[in-house]
mmCIF file of C-alpha atoms in Angstrom:
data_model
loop_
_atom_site.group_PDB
_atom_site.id
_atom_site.type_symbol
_atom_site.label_atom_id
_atom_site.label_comp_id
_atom_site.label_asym_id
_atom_site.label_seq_id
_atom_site.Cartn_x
_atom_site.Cartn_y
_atom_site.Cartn_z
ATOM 1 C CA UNK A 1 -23.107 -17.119 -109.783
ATOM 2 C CA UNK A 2 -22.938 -13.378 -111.296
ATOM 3 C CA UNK A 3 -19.922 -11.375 -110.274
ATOM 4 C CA UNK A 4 -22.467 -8.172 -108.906
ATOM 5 C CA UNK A 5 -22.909 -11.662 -106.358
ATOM 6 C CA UNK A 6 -19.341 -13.188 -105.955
ATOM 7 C CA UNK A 7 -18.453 -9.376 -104.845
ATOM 8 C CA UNK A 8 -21.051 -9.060 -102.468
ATOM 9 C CA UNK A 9 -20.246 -12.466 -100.618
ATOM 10 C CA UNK A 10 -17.079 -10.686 -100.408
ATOM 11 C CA UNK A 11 -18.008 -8.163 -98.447
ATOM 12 C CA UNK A 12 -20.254 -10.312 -96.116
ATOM 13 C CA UNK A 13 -17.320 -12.108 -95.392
ATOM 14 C CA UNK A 14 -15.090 -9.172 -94.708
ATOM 15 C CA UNK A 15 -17.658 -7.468 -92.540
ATOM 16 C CA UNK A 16 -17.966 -10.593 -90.548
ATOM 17 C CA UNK A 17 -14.247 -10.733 -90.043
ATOM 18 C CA UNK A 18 -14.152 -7.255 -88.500
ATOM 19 C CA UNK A 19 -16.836 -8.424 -86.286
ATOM 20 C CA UNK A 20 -15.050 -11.362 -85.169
ATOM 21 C CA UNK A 21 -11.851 -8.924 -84.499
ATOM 22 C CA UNK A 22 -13.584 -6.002 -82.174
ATOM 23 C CA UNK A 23 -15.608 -9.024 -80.119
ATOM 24 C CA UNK A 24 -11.586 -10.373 -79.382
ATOM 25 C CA UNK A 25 -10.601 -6.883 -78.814
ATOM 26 C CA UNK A 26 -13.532 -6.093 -76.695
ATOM 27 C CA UNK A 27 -13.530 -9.528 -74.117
ATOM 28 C CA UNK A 28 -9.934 -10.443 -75.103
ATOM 29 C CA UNK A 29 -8.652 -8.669 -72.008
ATOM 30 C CA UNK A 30 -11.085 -10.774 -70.176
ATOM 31 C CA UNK A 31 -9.649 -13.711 -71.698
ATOM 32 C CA UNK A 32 -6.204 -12.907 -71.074
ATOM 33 C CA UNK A 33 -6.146 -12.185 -67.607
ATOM 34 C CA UNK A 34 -4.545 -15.887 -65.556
ATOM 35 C CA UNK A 35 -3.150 -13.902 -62.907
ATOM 36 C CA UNK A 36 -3.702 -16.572 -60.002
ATOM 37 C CA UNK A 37 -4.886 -14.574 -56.459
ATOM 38 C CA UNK A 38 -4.040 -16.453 -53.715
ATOM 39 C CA UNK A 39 -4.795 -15.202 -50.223
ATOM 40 C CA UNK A 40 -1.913 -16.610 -47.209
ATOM 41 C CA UNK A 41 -3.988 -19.073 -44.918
ATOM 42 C CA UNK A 42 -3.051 -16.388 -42.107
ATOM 43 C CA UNK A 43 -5.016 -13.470 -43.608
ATOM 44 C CA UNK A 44 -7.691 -15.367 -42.762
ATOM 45 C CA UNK A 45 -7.623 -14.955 -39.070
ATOM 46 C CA UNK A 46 -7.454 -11.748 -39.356
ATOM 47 C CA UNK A 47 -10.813 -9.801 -40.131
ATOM 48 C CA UNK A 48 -9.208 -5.852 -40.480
ATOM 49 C CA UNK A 49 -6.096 -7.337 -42.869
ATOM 50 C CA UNK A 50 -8.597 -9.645 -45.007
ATOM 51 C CA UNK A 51 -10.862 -6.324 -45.537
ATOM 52 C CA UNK A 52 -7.688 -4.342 -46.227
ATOM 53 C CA UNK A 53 -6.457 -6.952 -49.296
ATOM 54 C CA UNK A 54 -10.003 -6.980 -50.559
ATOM 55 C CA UNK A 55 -10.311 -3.731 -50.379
ATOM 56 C CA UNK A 56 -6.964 -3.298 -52.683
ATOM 57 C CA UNK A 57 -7.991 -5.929 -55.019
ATOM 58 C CA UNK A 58 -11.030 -4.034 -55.462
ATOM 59 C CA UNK A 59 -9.137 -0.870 -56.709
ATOM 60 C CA UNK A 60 -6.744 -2.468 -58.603
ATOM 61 C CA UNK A 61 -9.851 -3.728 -61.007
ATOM 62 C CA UNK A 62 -11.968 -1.187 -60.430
ATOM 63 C CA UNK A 63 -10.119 2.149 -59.870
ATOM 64 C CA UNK A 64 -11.857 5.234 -58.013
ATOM 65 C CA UNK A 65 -10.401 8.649 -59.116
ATOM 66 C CA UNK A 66 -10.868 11.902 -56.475
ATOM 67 C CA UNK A 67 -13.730 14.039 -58.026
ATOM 68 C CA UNK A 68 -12.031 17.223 -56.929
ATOM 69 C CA UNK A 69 -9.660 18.642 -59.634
ATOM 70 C CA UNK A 70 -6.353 18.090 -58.168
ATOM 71 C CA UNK A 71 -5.392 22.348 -59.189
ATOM 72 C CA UNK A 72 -7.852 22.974 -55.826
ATOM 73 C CA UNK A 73 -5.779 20.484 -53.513
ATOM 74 C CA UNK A 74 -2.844 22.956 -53.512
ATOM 75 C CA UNK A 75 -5.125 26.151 -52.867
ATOM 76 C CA UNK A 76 -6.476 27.678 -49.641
ATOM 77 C CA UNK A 77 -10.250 28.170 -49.495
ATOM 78 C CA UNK A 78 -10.120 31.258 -46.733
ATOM 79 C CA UNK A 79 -7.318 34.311 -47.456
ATOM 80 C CA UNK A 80 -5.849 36.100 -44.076
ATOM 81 C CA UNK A 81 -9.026 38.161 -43.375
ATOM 82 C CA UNK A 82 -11.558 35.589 -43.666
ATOM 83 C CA UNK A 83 -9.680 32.742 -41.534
ATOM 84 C CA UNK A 84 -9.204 35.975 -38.731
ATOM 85 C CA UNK A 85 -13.311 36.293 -38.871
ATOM 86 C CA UNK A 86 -13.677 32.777 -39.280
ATOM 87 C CA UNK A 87 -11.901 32.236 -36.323
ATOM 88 C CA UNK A 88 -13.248 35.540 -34.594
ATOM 89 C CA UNK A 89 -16.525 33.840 -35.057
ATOM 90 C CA UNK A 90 -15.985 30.241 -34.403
ATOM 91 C CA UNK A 91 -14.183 31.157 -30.767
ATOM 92 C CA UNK A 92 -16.882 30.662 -27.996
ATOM 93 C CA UNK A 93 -17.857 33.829 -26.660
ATOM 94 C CA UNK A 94 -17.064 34.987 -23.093
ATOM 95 C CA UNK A 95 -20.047 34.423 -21.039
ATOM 96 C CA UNK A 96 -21.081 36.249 -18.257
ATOM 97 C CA UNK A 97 -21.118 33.412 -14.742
ATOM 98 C CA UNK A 98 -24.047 33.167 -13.218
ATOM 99 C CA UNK A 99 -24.700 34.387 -9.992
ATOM 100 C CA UNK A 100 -24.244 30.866 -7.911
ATOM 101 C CA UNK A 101 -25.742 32.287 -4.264
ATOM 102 C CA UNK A 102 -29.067 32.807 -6.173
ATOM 103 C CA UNK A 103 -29.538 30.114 -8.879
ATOM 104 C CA UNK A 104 -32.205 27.672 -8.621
ATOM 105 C CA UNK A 105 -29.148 24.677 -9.264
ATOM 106 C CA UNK A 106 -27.804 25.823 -5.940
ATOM 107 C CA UNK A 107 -31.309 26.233 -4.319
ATOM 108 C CA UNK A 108 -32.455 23.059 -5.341
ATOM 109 C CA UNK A 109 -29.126 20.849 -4.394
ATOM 110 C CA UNK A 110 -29.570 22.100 -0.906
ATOM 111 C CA UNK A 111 -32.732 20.754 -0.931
ATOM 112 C CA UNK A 112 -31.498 17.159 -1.743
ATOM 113 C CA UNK A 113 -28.366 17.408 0.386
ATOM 114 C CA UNK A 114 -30.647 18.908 3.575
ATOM 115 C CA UNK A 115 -28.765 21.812 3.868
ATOM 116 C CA UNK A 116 -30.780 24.926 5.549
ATOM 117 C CA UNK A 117 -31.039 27.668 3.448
ATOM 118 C CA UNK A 118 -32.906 31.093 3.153
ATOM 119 C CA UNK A 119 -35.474 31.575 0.411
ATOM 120 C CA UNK A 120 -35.687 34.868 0.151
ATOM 121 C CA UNK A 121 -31.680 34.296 -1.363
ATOM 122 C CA UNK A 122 -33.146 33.879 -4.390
ATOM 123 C CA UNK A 123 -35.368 36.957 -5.104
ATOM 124 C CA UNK A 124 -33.839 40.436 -4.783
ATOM 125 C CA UNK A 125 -33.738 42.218 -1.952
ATOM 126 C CA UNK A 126 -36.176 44.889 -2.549
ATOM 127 C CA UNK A 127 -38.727 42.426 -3.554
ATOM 128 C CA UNK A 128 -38.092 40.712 -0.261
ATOM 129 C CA UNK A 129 -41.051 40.997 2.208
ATOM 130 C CA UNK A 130 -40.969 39.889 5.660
ATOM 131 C CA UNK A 131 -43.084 38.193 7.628
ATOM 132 C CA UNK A 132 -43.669 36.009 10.520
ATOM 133 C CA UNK A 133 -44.148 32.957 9.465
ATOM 134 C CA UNK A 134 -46.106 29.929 11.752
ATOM 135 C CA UNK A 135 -44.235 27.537 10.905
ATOM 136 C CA UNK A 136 -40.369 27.989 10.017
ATOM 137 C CA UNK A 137 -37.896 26.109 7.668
ATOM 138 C CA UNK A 138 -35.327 28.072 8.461
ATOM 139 C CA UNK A 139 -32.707 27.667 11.193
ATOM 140 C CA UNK A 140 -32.694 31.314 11.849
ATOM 141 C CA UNK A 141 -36.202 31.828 12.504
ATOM 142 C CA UNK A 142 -35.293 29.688 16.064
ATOM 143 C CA UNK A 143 -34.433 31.358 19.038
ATOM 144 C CA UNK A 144 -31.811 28.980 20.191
ATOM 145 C CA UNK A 145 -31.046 31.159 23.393
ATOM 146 C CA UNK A 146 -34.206 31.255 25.285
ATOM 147 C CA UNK A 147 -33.707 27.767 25.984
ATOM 148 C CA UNK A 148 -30.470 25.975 27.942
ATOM 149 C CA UNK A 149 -29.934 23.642 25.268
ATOM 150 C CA UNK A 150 -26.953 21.196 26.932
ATOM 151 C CA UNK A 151 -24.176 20.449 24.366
ATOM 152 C CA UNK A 152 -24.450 17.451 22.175
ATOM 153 C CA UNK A 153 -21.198 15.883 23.417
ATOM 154 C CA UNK A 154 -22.777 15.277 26.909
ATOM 155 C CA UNK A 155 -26.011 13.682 26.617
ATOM 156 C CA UNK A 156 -24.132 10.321 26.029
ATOM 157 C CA UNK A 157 -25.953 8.525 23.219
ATOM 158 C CA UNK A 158 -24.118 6.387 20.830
ATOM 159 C CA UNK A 159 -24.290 6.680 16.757
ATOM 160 C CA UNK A 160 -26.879 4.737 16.558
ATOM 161 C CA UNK A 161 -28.864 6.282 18.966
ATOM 162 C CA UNK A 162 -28.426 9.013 17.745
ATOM 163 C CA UNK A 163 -29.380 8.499 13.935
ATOM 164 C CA UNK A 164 -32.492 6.657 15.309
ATOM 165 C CA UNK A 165 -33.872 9.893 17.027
ATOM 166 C CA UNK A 166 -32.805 12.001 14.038
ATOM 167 C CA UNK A 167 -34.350 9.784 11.573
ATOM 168 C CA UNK A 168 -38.036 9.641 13.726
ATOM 169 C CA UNK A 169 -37.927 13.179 14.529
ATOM 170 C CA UNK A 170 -40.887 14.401 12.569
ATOM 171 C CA UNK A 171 -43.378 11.149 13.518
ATOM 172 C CA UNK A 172 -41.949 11.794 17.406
ATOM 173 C CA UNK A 173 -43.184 15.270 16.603
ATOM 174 C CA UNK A 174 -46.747 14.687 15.401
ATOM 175 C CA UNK A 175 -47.060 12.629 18.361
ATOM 176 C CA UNK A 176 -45.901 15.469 20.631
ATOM 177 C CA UNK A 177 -48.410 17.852 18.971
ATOM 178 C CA UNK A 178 -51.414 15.665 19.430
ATOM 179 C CA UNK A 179 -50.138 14.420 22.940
ATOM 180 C CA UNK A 180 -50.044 18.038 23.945
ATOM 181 C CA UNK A 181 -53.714 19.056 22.418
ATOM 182 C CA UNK A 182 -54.908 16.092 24.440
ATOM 183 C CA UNK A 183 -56.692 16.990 27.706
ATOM 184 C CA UNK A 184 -54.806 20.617 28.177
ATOM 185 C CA UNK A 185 -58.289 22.758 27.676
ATOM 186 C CA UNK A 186 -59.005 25.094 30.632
ATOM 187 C CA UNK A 187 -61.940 23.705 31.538
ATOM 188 C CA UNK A 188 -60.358 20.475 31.797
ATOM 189 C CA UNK A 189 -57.699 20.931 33.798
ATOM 190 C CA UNK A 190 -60.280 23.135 36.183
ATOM 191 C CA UNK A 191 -62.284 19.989 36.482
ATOM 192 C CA UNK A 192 -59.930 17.368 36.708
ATOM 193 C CA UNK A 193 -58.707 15.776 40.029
ATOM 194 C CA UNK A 194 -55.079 16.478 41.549
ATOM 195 C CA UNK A 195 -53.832 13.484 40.668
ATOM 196 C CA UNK A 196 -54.713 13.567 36.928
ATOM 197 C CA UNK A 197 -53.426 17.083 36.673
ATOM 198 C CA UNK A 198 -50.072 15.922 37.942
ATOM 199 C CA UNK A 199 -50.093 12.866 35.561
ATOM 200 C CA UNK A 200 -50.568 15.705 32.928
ATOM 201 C CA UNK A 201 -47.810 18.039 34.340
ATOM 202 C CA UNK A 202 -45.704 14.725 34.157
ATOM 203 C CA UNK A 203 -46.129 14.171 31.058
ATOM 204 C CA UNK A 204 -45.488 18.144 29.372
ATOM 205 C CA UNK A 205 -42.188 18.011 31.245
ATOM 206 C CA UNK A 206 -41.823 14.387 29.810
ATOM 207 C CA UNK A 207 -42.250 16.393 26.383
ATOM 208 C CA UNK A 208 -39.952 18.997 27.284
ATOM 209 C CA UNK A 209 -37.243 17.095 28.019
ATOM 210 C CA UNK A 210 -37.294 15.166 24.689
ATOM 211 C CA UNK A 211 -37.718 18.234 22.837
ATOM 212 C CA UNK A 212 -34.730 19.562 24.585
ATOM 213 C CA UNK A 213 -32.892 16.312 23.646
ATOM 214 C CA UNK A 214 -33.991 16.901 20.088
ATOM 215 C CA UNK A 215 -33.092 20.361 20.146
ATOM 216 C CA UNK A 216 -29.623 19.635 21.036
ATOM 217 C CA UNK A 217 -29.252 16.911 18.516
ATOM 218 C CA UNK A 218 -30.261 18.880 15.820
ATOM 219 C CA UNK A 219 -28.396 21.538 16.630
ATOM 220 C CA UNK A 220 -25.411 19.991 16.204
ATOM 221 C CA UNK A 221 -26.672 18.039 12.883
ATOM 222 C CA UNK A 222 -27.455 21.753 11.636
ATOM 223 C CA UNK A 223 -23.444 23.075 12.814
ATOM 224 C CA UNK A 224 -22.230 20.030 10.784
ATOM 225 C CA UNK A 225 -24.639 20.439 8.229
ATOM 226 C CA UNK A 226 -22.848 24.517 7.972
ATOM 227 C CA UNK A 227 -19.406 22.958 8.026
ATOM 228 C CA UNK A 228 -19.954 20.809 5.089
ATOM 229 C CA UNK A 229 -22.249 23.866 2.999
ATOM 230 C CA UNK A 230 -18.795 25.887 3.852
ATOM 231 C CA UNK A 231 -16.566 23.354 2.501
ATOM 232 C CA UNK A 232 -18.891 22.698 -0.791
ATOM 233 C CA UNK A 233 -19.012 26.485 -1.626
ATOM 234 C CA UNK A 234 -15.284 26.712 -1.218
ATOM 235 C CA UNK A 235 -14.739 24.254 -3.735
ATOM 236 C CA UNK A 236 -17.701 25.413 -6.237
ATOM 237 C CA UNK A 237 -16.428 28.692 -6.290
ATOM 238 C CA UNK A 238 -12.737 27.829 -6.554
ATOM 239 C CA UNK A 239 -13.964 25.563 -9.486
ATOM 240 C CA UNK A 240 -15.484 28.879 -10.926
ATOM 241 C CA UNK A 241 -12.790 31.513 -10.310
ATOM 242 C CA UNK A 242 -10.510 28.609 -11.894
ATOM 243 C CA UNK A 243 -12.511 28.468 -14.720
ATOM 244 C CA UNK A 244 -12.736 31.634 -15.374
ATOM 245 C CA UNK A 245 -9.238 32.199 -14.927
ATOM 246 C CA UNK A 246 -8.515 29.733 -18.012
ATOM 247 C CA UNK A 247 -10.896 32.088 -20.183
ATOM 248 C CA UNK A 248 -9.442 35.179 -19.358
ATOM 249 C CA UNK A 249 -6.151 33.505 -20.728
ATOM 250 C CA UNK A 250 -8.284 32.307 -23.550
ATOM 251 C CA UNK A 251 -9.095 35.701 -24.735
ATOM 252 C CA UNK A 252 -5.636 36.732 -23.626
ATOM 253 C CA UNK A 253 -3.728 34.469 -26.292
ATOM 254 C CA UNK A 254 -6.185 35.823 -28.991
ATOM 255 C CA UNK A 255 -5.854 39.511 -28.858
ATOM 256 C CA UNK A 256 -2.069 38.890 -29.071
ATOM 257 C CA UNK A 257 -2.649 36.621 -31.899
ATOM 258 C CA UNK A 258 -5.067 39.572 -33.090
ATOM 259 C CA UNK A 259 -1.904 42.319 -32.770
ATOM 260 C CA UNK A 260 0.377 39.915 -33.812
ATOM 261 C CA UNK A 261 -1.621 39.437 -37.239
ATOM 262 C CA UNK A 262 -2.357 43.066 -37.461
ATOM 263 C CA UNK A 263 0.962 43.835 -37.244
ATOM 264 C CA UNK A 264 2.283 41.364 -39.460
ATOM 265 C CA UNK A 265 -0.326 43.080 -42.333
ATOM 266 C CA UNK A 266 1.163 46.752 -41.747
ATOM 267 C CA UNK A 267 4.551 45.614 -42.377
ATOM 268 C CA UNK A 268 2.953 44.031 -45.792
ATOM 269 C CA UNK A 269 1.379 47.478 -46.613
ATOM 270 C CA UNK A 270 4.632 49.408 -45.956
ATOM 271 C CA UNK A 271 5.992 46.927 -48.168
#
C-alpha cells in the first residue's frame, strides 16, 4: 500500500470518528435522561390536578416563551389624554326614556293583561280625530248612568258564579243579539196575538235583566281591573325614575372625575 493511500485511510478514519462524536452529542441527551416520572395513585382521581401535572411536564420538556418582548410588559399603551377619550367614549351614553303612556310595549301588555285602555293614547293629540264609533272597546264610551246598575256586592253570587258569567259573556251576548232580532219587526208584532206579544215582552225584560247583571259584574271587573293598572304604573315608573336616578349619578361621578383630572394637568403645567 502507497503512503498517498495509508494517509488517506487516515483521514477516512478520522472523519468517521467525528461523525461518531456529533451523533453522541446530538441524541446523547436523549440517552442520558433516567429521570423516573411517577404519578401518586391519587392524582388519578382527580381529572383538573392530573391535567395540571401534565400540563407542567409538558413545559418542563418543551418550554413556551411569551412572544411579546418583555420591555412592553412594563409600558402603558394609552397616555392621560387618550385613556380620558377612551373612557369618554367607551361610557354608555345618556339616553333619552321613552315616553311609557304612549309606547306600543305598554299598549300591547294591556292588551294581554285585559286592561281597558284608550287608543288614541298613542297618536298625538292633534292627529286625534273623533268619532262615534258603533261598537266601543273602550270603557268610557259607556254611559254607565242612564242605567241603575245595583252594586256588585248585592246580587249574591259566589266566585264561581261569578267567573262563569264573566268567562261566557261574549257567547251569552251573541245569543242576546240574535234573540232580540228574532220576531221584534213591526209588522210582526202588529200581527201577532196578545199572548205571543207578551211572551216576547217577557222575554226583552228577561234580556234586560241579565244585561243588567252583566253590567254590574263587569263593572266591578273593570274598577279592579283600574286598581291593578294603578298599582302596575306606580311600580313601572318608580322602576324608571329609579333608574334614571342611578344615571344621573353615573354622569355625576364622571364630570368630577373629568375636573378632578383637569385639574390635576394644570397643576402639571404650572409645574
Amino acid at each position: 500500500m502507497s503512503s498517498d493511500e495509508e494517509e488517506f485511510d487516515d483521514f477516512n478514519v478520522a472523519n468517521n470518528v467525528e461523525k461518531s462524536i456529533e451523533e453522541d452529542d446530538e441524541f446523547g441527551e436523549f440517552d442520558e435522561v433516567d429521570k423516573d416520572i411517577q404519578f401518586p395513585d391519587v392524582i388519578f382521581k382527580d381529572n383538573q390536578a392530573l391535567n395540571n401535572k401534565i400540563n407542567d411536564l409538558i413545559s418542563e420538556i418543551i418550554p413556551i416563551e411569551s412572544t411579546i418582548p418583555k420591555e412592553y410588559n412594563d409600558k402603558e399603551l394609552l397616555n392621560d389624554r387618550s385613556k380620558t377619550i377612551y373612557q369618554q367614549v367607551s361610557t354608555i351614553p345618556y339616553l333619552q326614556p321613552t315616553n311609557w303612556i304612549k309606547s306600543n310595549i305598554r299598549h300591547n301588555l294591556l292588551i294581554k293583561l285585559g286592561i281597558p285602555i284608550n287608543l288614541d293614547e298613542l297618536n298625538d293629540s292633534k292627529d286625534v280625530q273623533f268619532h262615534v264609533r258603533r261598537k266601543s272597546i273602550n270603557e268610557s264610551d259607556i254611559n254607565w248612568d242612564i242605567f241603575e246598575i245595583p252594586d256588585e256586592k248585592d246580587l249574591k253570587l259566589d266566585f264561581d258564579a261569578k267567573n262563569k258569567l264573566l268567562s261566557n259573556t261574549i257567547d251569552r251576548l251573541s245569543k242576546i243579539e240574535i234573540e232580540i232580532l228574532n220576531n221584534t219587526s213591526e209588522g210582526y208584532l202588529k200581527t201577532c196575538d196578545p199572548g205571543q206579544l207578551d211572551s216576547k215582552l217577557k222575554e226583552l225584560k228577561d234580556i234586560y235583566d241579565e244585561l243588567i247583571l252583566l253590567s254590574s259584574l263587569w263593572k266591578n271587573k273593570i274598577n279592579e281591573l283600574h286598581d291593578d293598572f294603578e298599582i302596575y304604573e306606580t311600580v313601572v315608573q318608580s322602576f324608571i325614575g329609579y333608574s334614571q336616578k342611578l344615571k344621573r349619578d353615573e354622569i355625576f361621578e364622571n364630570l368630577k372625575k373629568l375636573k378632578h383630572e383637569k385639574k390635576k394637568k394644570k397643576k402639571k403645567l404650572w409645574k
